Tab-separated table of C-alpha atoms and ligand atoms in Angstrom:
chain	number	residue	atom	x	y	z
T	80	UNK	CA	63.817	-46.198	-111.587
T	81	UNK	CA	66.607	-48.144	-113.798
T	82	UNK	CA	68.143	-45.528	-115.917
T	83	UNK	CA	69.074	-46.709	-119.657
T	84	UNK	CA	70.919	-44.660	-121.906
T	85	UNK	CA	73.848	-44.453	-124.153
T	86	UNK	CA	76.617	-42.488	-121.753
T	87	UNK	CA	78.236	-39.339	-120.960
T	88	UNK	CA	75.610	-38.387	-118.497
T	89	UNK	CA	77.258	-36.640	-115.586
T	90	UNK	CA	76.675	-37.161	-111.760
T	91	UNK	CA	75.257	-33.668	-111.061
T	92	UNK	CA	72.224	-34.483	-113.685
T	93	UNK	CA	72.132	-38.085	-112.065
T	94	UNK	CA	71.406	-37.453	-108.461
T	95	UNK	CA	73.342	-40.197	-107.512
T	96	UNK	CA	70.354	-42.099	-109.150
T	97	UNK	CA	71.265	-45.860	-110.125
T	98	UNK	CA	72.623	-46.205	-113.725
T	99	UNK	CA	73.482	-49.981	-114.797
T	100	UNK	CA	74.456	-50.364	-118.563
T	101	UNK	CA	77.317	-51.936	-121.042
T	102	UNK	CA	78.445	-48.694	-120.999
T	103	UNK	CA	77.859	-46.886	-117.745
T	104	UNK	CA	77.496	-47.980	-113.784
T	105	UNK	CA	76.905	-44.663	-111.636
T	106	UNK	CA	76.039	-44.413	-108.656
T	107	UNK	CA	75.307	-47.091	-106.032
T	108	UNK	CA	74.458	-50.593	-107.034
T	109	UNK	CA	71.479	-52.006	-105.821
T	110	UNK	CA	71.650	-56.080	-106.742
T	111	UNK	CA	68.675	-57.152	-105.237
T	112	UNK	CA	67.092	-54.451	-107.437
T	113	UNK	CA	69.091	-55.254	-110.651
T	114	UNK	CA	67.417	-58.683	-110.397
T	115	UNK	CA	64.084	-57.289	-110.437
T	116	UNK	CA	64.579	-54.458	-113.078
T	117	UNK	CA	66.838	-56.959	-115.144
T	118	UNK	CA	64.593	-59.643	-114.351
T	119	UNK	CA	66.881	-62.469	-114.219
T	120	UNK	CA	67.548	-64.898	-111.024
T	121	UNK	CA	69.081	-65.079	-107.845
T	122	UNK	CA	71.643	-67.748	-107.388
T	123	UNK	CA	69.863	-70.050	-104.420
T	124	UNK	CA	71.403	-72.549	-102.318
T	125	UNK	CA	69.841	-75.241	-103.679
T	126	UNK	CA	71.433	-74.394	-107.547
T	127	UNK	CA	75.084	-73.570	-105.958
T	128	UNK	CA	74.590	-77.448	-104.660
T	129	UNK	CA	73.669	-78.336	-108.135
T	130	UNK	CA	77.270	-76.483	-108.920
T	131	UNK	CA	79.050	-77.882	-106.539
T	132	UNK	CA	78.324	-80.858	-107.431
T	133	UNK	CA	79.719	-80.662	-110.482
T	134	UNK	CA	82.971	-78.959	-109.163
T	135	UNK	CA	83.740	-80.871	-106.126
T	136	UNK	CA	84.346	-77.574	-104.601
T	137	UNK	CA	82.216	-74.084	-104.615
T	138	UNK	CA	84.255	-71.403	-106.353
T	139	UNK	CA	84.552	-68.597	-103.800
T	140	UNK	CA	83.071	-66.008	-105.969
T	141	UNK	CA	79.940	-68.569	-105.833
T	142	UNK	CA	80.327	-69.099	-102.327
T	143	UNK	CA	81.160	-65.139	-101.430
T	144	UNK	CA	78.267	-64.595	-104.143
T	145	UNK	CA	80.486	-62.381	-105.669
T	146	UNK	CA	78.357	-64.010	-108.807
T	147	UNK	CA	74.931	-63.850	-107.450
T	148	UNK	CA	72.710	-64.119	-110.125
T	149	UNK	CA	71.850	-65.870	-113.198
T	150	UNK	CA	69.324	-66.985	-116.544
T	151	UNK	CA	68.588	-70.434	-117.351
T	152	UNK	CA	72.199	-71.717	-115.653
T	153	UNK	CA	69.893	-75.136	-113.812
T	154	UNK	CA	68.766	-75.536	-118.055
T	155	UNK	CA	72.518	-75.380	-118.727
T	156	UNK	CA	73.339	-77.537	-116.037
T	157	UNK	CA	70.660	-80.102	-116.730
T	158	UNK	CA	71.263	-80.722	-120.145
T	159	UNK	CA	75.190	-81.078	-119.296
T	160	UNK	CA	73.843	-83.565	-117.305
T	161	UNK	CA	72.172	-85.466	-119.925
T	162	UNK	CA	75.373	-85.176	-122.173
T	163	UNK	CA	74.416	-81.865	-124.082
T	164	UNK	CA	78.109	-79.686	-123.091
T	165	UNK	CA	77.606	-75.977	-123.182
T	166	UNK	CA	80.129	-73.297	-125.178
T	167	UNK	CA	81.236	-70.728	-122.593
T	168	UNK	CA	81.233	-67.222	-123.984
T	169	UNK	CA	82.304	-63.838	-122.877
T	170	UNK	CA	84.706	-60.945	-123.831
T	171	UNK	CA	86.120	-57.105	-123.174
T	172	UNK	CA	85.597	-53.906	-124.849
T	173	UNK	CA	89.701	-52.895	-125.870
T	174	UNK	CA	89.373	-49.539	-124.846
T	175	UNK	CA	92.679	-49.333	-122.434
T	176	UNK	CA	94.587	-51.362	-120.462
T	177	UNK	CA	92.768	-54.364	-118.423
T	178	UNK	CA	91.877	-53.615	-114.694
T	179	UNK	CA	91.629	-55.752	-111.910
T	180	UNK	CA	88.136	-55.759	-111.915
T	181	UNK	CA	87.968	-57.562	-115.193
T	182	UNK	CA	89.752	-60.425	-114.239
T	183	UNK	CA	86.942	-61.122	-111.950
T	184	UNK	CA	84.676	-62.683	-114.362
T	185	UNK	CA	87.367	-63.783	-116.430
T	186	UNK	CA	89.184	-66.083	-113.022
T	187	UNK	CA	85.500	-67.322	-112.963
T	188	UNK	CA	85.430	-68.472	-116.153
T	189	UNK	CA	88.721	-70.342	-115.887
T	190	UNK	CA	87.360	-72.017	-113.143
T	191	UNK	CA	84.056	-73.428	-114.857
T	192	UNK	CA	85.800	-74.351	-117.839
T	193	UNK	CA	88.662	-76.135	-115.978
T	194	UNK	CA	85.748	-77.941	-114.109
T	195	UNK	CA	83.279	-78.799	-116.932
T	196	UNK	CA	85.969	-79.373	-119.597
T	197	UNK	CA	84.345	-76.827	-122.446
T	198	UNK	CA	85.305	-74.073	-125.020
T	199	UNK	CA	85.671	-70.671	-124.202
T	200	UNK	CA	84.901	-67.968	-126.997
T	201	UNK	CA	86.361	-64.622	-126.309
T	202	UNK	CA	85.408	-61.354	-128.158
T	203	UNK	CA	87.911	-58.730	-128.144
T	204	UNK	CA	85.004	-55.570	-129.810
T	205	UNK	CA	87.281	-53.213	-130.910
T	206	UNK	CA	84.480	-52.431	-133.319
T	207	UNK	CA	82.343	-51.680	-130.239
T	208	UNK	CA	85.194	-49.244	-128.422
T	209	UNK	CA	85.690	-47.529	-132.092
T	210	UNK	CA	82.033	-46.630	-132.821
T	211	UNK	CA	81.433	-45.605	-128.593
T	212	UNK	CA	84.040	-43.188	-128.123
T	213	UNK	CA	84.990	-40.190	-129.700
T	214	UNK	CA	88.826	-40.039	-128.807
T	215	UNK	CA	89.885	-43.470	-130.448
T	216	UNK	CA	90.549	-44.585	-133.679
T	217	UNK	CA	90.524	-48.385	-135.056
T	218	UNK	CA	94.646	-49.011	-134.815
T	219	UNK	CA	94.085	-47.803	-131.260
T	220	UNK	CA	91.284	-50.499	-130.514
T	221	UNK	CA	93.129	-52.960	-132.351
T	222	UNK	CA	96.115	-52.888	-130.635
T	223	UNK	CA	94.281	-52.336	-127.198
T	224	UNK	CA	92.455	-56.010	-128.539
T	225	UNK	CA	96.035	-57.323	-128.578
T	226	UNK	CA	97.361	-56.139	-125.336
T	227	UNK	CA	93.539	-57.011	-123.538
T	228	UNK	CA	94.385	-60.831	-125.097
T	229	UNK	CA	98.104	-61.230	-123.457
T	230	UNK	CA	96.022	-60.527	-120.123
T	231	UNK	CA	93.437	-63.411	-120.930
T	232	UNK	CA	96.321	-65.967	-121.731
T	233	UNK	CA	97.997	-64.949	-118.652
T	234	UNK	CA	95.279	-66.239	-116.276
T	235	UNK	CA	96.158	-69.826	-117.864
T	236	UNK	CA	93.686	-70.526	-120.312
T	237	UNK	CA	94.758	-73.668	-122.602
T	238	UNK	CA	95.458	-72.552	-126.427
T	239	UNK	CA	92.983	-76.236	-127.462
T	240	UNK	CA	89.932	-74.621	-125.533
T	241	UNK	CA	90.358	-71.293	-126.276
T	242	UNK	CA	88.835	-68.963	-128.893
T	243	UNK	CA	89.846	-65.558	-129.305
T	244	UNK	CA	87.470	-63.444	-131.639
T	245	UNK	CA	89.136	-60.262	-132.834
T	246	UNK	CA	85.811	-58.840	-134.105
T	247	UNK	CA	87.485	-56.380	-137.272
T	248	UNK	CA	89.677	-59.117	-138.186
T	249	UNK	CA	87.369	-62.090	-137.772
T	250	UNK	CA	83.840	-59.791	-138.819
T	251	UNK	CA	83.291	-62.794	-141.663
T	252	UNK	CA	82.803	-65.150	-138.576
T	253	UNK	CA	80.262	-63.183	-137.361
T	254	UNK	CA	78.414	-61.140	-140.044
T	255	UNK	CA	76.062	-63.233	-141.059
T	256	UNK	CA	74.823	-64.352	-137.729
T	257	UNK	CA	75.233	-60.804	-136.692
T	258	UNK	CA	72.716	-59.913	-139.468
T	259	UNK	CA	70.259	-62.955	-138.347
T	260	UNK	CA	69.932	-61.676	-135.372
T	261	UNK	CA	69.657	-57.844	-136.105
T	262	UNK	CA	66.976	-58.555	-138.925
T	263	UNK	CA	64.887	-59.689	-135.760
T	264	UNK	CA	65.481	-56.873	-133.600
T	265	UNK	CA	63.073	-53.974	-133.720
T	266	UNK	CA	64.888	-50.401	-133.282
T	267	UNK	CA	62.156	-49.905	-130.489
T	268	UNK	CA	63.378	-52.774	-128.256
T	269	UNK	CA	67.329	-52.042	-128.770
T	270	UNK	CA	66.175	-48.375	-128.225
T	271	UNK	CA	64.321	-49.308	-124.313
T	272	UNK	CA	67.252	-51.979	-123.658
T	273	UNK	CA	70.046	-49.805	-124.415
T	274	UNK	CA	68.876	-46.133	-124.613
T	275	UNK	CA	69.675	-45.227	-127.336
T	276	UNK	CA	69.593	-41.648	-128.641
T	277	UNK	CA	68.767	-39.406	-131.992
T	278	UNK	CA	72.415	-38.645	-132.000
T	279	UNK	CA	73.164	-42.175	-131.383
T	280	UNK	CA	75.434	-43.127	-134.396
T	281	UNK	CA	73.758	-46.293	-136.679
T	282	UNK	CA	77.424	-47.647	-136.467
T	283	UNK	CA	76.354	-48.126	-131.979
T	284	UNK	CA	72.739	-49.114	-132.950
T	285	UNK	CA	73.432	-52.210	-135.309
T	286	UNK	CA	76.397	-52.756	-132.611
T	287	UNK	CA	74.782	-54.991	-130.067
T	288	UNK	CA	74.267	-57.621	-133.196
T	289	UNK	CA	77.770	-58.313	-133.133
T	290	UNK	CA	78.221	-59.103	-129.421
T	291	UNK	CA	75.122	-61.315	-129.535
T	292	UNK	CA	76.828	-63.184	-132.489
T	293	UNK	CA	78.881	-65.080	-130.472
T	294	UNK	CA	75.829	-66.871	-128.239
T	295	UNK	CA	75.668	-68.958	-131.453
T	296	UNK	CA	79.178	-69.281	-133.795
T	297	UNK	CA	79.530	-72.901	-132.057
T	298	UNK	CA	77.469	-74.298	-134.408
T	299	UNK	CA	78.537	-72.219	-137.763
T	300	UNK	CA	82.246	-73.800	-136.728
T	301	UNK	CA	81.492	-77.270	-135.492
T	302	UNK	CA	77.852	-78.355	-136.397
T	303	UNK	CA	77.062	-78.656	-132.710
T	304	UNK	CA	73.939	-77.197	-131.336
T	305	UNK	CA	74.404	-76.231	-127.700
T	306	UNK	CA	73.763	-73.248	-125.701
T	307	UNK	CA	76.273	-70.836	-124.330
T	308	UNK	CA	76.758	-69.257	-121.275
T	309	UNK	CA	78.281	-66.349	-120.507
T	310	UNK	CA	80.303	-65.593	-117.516
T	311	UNK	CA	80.263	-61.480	-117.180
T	312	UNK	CA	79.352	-58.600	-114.523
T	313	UNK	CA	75.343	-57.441	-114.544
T	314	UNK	CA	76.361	-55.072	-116.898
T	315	UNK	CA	76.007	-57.069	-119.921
T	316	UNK	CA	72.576	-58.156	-119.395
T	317	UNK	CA	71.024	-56.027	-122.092
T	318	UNK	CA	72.613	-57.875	-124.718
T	319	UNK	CA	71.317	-61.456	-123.322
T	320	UNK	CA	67.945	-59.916	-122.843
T	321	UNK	CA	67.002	-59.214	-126.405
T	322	UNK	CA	69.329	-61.922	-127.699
T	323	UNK	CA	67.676	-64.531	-125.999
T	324	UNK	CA	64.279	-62.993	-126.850
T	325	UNK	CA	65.114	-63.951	-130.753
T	326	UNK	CA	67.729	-66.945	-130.636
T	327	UNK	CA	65.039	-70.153	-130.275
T	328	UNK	CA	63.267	-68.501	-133.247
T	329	UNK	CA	66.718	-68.532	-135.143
T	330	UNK	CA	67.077	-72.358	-134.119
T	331	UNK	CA	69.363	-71.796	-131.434
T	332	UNK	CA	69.137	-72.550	-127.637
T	333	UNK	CA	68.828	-69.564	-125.454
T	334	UNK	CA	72.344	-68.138	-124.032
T	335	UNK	CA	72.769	-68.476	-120.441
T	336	UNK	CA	74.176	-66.049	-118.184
T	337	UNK	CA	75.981	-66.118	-114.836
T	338	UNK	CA	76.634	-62.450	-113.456
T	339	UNK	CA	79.133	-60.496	-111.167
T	340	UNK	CA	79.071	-57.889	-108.964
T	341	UNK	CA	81.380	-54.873	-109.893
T	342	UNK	CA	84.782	-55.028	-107.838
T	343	UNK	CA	85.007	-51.135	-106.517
T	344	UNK	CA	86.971	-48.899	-107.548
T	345	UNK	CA	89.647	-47.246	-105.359
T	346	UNK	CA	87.477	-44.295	-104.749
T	347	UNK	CA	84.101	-44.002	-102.032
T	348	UNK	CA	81.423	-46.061	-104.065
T	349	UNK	CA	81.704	-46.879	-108.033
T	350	UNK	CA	82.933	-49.465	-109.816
T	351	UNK	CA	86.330	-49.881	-110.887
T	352	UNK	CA	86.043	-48.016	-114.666
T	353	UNK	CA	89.158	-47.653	-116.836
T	354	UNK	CA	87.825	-44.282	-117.582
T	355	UNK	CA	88.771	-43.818	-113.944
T	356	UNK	CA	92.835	-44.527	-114.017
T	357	UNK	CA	93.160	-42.886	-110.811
T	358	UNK	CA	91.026	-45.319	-108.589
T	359	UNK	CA	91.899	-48.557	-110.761
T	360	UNK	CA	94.598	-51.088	-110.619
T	361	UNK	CA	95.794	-51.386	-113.801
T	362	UNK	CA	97.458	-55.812	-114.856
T	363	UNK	CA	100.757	-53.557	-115.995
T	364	UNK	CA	100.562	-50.968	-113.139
T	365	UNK	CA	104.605	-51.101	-111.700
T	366	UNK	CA	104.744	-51.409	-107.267
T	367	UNK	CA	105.134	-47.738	-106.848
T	368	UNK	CA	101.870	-46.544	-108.925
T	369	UNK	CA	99.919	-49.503	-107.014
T	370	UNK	CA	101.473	-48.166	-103.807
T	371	UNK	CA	100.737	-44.282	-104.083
T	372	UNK	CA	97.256	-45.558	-105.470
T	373	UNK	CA	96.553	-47.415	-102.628
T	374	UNK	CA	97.650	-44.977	-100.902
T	375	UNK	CA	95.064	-42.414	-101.491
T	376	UNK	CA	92.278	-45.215	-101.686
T	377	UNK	CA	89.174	-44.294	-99.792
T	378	UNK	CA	88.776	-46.715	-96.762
T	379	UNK	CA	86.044	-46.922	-93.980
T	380	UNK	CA	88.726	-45.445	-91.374
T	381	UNK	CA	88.186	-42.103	-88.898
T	382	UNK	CA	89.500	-38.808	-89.256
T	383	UNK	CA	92.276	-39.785	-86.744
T	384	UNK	CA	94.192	-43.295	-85.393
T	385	UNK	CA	92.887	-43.049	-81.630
T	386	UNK	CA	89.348	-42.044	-83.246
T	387	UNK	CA	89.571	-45.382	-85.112
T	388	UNK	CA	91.489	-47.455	-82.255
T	389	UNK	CA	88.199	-46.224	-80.031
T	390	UNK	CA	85.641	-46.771	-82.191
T	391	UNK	CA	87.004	-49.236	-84.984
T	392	UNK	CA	86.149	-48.519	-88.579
T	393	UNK	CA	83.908	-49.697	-91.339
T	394	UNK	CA	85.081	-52.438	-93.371
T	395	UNK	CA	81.122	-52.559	-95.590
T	396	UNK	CA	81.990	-49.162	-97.327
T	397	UNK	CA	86.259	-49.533	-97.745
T	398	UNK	CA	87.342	-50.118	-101.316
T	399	UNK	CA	90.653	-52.395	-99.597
T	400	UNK	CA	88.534	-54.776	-97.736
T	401	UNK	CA	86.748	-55.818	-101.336
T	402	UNK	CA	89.666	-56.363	-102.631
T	403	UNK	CA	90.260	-59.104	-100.057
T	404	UNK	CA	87.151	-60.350	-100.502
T	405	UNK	CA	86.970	-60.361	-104.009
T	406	UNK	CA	90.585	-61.529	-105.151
T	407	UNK	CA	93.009	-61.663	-102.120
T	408	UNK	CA	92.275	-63.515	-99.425
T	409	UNK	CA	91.014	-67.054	-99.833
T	410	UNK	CA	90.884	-67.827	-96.480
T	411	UNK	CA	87.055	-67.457	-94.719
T	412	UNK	CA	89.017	-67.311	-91.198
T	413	UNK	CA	91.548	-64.637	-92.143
T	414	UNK	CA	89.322	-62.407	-94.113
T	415	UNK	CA	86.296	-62.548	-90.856
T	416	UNK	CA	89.016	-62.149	-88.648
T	417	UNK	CA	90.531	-58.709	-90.288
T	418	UNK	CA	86.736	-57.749	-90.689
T	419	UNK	CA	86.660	-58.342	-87.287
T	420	UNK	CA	90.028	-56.634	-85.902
T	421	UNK	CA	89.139	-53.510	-87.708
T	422	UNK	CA	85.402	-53.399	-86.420
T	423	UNK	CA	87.037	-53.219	-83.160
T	424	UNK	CA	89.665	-50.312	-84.087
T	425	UNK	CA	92.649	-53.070	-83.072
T	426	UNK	CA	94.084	-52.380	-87.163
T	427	UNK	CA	94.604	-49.440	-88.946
T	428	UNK	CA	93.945	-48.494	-92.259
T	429	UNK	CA	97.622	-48.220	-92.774
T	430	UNK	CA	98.436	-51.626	-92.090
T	431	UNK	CA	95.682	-53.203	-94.457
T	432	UNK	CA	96.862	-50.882	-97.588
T	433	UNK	CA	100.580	-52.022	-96.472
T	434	UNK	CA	98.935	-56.006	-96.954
T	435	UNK	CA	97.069	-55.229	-99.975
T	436	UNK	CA	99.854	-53.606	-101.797
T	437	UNK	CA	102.339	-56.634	-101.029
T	438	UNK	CA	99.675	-59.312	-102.403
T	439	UNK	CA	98.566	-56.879	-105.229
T	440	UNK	CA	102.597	-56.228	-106.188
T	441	UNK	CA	102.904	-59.966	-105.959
T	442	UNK	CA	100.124	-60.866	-108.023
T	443	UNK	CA	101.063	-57.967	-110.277
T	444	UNK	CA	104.487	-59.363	-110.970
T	445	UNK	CA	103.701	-63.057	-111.281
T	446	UNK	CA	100.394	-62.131	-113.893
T	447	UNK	CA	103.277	-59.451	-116.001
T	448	UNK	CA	105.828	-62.187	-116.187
T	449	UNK	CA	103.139	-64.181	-117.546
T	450	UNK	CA	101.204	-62.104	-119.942
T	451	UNK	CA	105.140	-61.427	-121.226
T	452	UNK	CA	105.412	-64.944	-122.296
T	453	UNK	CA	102.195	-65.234	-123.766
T	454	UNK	CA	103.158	-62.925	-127.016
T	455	UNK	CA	104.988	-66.174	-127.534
T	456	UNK	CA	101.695	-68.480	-127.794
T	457	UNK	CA	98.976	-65.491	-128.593
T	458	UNK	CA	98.462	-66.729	-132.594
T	459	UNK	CA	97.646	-70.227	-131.080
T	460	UNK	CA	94.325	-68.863	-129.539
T	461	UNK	CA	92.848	-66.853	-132.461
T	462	UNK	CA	89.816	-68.528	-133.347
T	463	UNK	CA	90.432	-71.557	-135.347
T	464	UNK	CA	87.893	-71.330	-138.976
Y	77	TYM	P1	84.243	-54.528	-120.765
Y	77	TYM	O1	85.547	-54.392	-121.442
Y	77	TYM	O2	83.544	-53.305	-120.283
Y	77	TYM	O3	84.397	-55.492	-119.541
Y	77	TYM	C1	84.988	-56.778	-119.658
Y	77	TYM	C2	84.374	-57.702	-118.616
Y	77	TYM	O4	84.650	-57.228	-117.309
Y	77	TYM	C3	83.431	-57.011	-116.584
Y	77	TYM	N1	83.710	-55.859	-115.710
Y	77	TYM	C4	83.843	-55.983	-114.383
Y	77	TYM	N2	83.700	-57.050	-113.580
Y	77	TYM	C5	83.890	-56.845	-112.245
Y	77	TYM	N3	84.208	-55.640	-111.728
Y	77	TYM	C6	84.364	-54.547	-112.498
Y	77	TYM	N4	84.677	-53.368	-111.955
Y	77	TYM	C7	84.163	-54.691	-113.907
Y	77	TYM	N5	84.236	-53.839	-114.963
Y	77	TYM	C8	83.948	-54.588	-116.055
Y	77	TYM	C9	82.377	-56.799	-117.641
Y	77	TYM	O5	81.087	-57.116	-117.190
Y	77	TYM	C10	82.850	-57.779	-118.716
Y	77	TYM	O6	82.447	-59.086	-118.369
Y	77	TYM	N6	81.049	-55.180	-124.629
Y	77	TYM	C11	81.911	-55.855	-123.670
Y	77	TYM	C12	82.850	-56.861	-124.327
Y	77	TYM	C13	82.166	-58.171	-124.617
Y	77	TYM	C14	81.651	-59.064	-123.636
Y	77	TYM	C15	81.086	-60.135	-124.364
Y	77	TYM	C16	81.672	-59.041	-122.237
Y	77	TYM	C17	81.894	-58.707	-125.831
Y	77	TYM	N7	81.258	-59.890	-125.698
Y	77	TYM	C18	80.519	-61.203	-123.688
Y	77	TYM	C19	81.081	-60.105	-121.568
Y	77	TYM	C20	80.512	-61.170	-122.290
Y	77	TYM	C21	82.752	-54.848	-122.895
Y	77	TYM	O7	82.966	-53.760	-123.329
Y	77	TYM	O8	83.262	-55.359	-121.715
């Protein structure tokens, strides 16, 4: 069974039992299960043609299904098609530094708004990171929203299509659709979608409001009427789910959703959690951390070399080989043919942590530089009223 509840559960009282919500992922992640629990949609071959031919060419997070499944994307796509555009919406929780793992959705949604020419909103919940956790105050989540924002500039969003929502600061955007939406919302539904708790505080229980809020500010800033869809990893669905139970009867279409698997983190299974420094890759982690990091990753290797040069290794469970497949190495041939030279023991998992820490420390440098000249441009992107 799907297990919904607020956090802080630990993995002795889990069992290594499933655990998928905005707020937790234990233990290992079953898609194909997600999709039936969350009941949303695969991504099919026929709808990635539908993409594709929008895009000229498949995104290889579509075509690696990196993003495998979906809600009401084919509406999305058909109304584009009859000249209704669609917002594109999504967001991070400024609790810490950004991880590699969240640039995952957020490359994807460069991509589809590059492609399809349309507005990204971007909610930075310090709110959300304030009320959750017990060691941070609001300067701490504010500033966190700043920092989190340099890292979305840096990916090359344009300043024209780009809306950053600073939730404390721009709460007058958002509080009256917030309370919309929350007037409709039963405490019994947000309690089964999100778990919620007696000692849940009301701050965390009026909370998911605010991040549906966004599905719909299009309209309260332009006049426009068109749906959204959201770009994110599975972990979000909760939100969409009871948001798009309520938004038609609010006069809104429903939000759509595209979702992401988790990139792993550097430890054996999980996903890559900033609560987790050790086993994540941090946007402003310096070539030695990512090195000695690396380092110590957990990999699909044997106990010794001339164990793995005899019977080769397991690329399926090591943490490096996502990371090509995910984010660093475009190339189909090159990526099946290191799959393949380590199935066969002829590489070691030396020499693929030496690779990935080169392309990581180059990526690393190239996204800092970057996100160091967006705190010239960040005022540009804060949402326009
Ligand atoms: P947050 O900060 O937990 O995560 C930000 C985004 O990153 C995704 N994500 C990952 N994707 C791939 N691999 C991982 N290891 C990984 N870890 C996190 C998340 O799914 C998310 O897309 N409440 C939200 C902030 C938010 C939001 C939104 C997110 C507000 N509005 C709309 C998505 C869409 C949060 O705390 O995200």
């Amino acid at each position: 069974m799907l297990v919904n509840r607020t956090a802080t559960s630990n993995d002795e009282e889990n069992n290594g039992e499933m655990v998928v919500t905005p707020w937790e992922v234990k233990g290992k992640v079953d898609y194909e299960r997600l999709i039936k629990e969350f009941g949303t949609q695969p991504l099919t071959t026929q709808l990635l043609e539908y993409v594709e031919s929008h895009t000229d060419k498949l995104h290889l997070q579509l075509e690696r299904k990196i993003f495998f499944s979906h809600r009401d994307l084919d509406t999305v796509l058909n109304l584009y098609d009859r000249g209704i555009k669609f917002v594109l919406y999504t967001g991070r929780g400024p609790s810490g530094p950004v991880h590699i793992g969240h640039l995952v959705p957020w490359i994807f949604t460069l991509h589809i708004q590059q492609k399809f020419g349309t507005r990204l909103y971007f909610q930075l919940t310090d709110d959300e990171k304030y009320l959750i956790s017990d060691n941070l105050d609001l300067k701490q989540t504010r500033k966190w929203s700043y920092e989190n924002a340099l890292d979305l500039i840096a990916l090359g969003f344009k300043p024209e299509d780009t809306f950053i929502i600073y939730d404390s600061e721009d709460i007058d955007l958002l509080y009256d659709i917030s309370l919309e939406v929350a007037k409709r919302i039963t405490f019994s539904t947000a309690r089964s979608s999100f778990g919620f708790q007696d000692s849940t505080n009301i701050g965390w229980v009026f909370w998911p409001a605010i991040q549906a809020a966004p599905c719909f500010i299009h309209k309260k800033l332009t006049g426009e009427n068109v749906p959204a869809l959201i770009p994110a990893a599975i972990d979000q669905d909760p939100y969409w789910r009871v948001t798009r139970d309520i938004a038609q009867k609010l006069g809104y279409y429903k939000p759509a959703q595209i979702h992401c698997r988790f990139l792993p983190g550097l430890g054996a299974g999980g996903k890559m959690s900033a609560s987790h420094p050790e086993t994540s890759i941090f946007t402003m982690d310096q070539p030695d951390v990512v090195k000695k990091k690396i380092w110590n990753a957990f990999t699909g290797g044997k106990g010794t070399a001339a164990e793995q040069r005899k019977e080769g290794a397991e690329p399926t469970i090591c943490s490096i080989f996502q990371y090509y497949f995910f984010l660093f190495e475009e190339d189909n041939a090159k990526l099946a043919e290191r799959e393949r030279r380590c199935k066969a023991g002829e590489i070691l998992c030396g020499e693929c942590k030496k690779d990935i820490t080169e392309k990581l420390n180059a990526f690393l440098q190239a996204h800092q530089q970057r996100r160091e000249k967006a705190k010239d441009v960040i005022e540009q992107y804060h949402v326009k009223r």
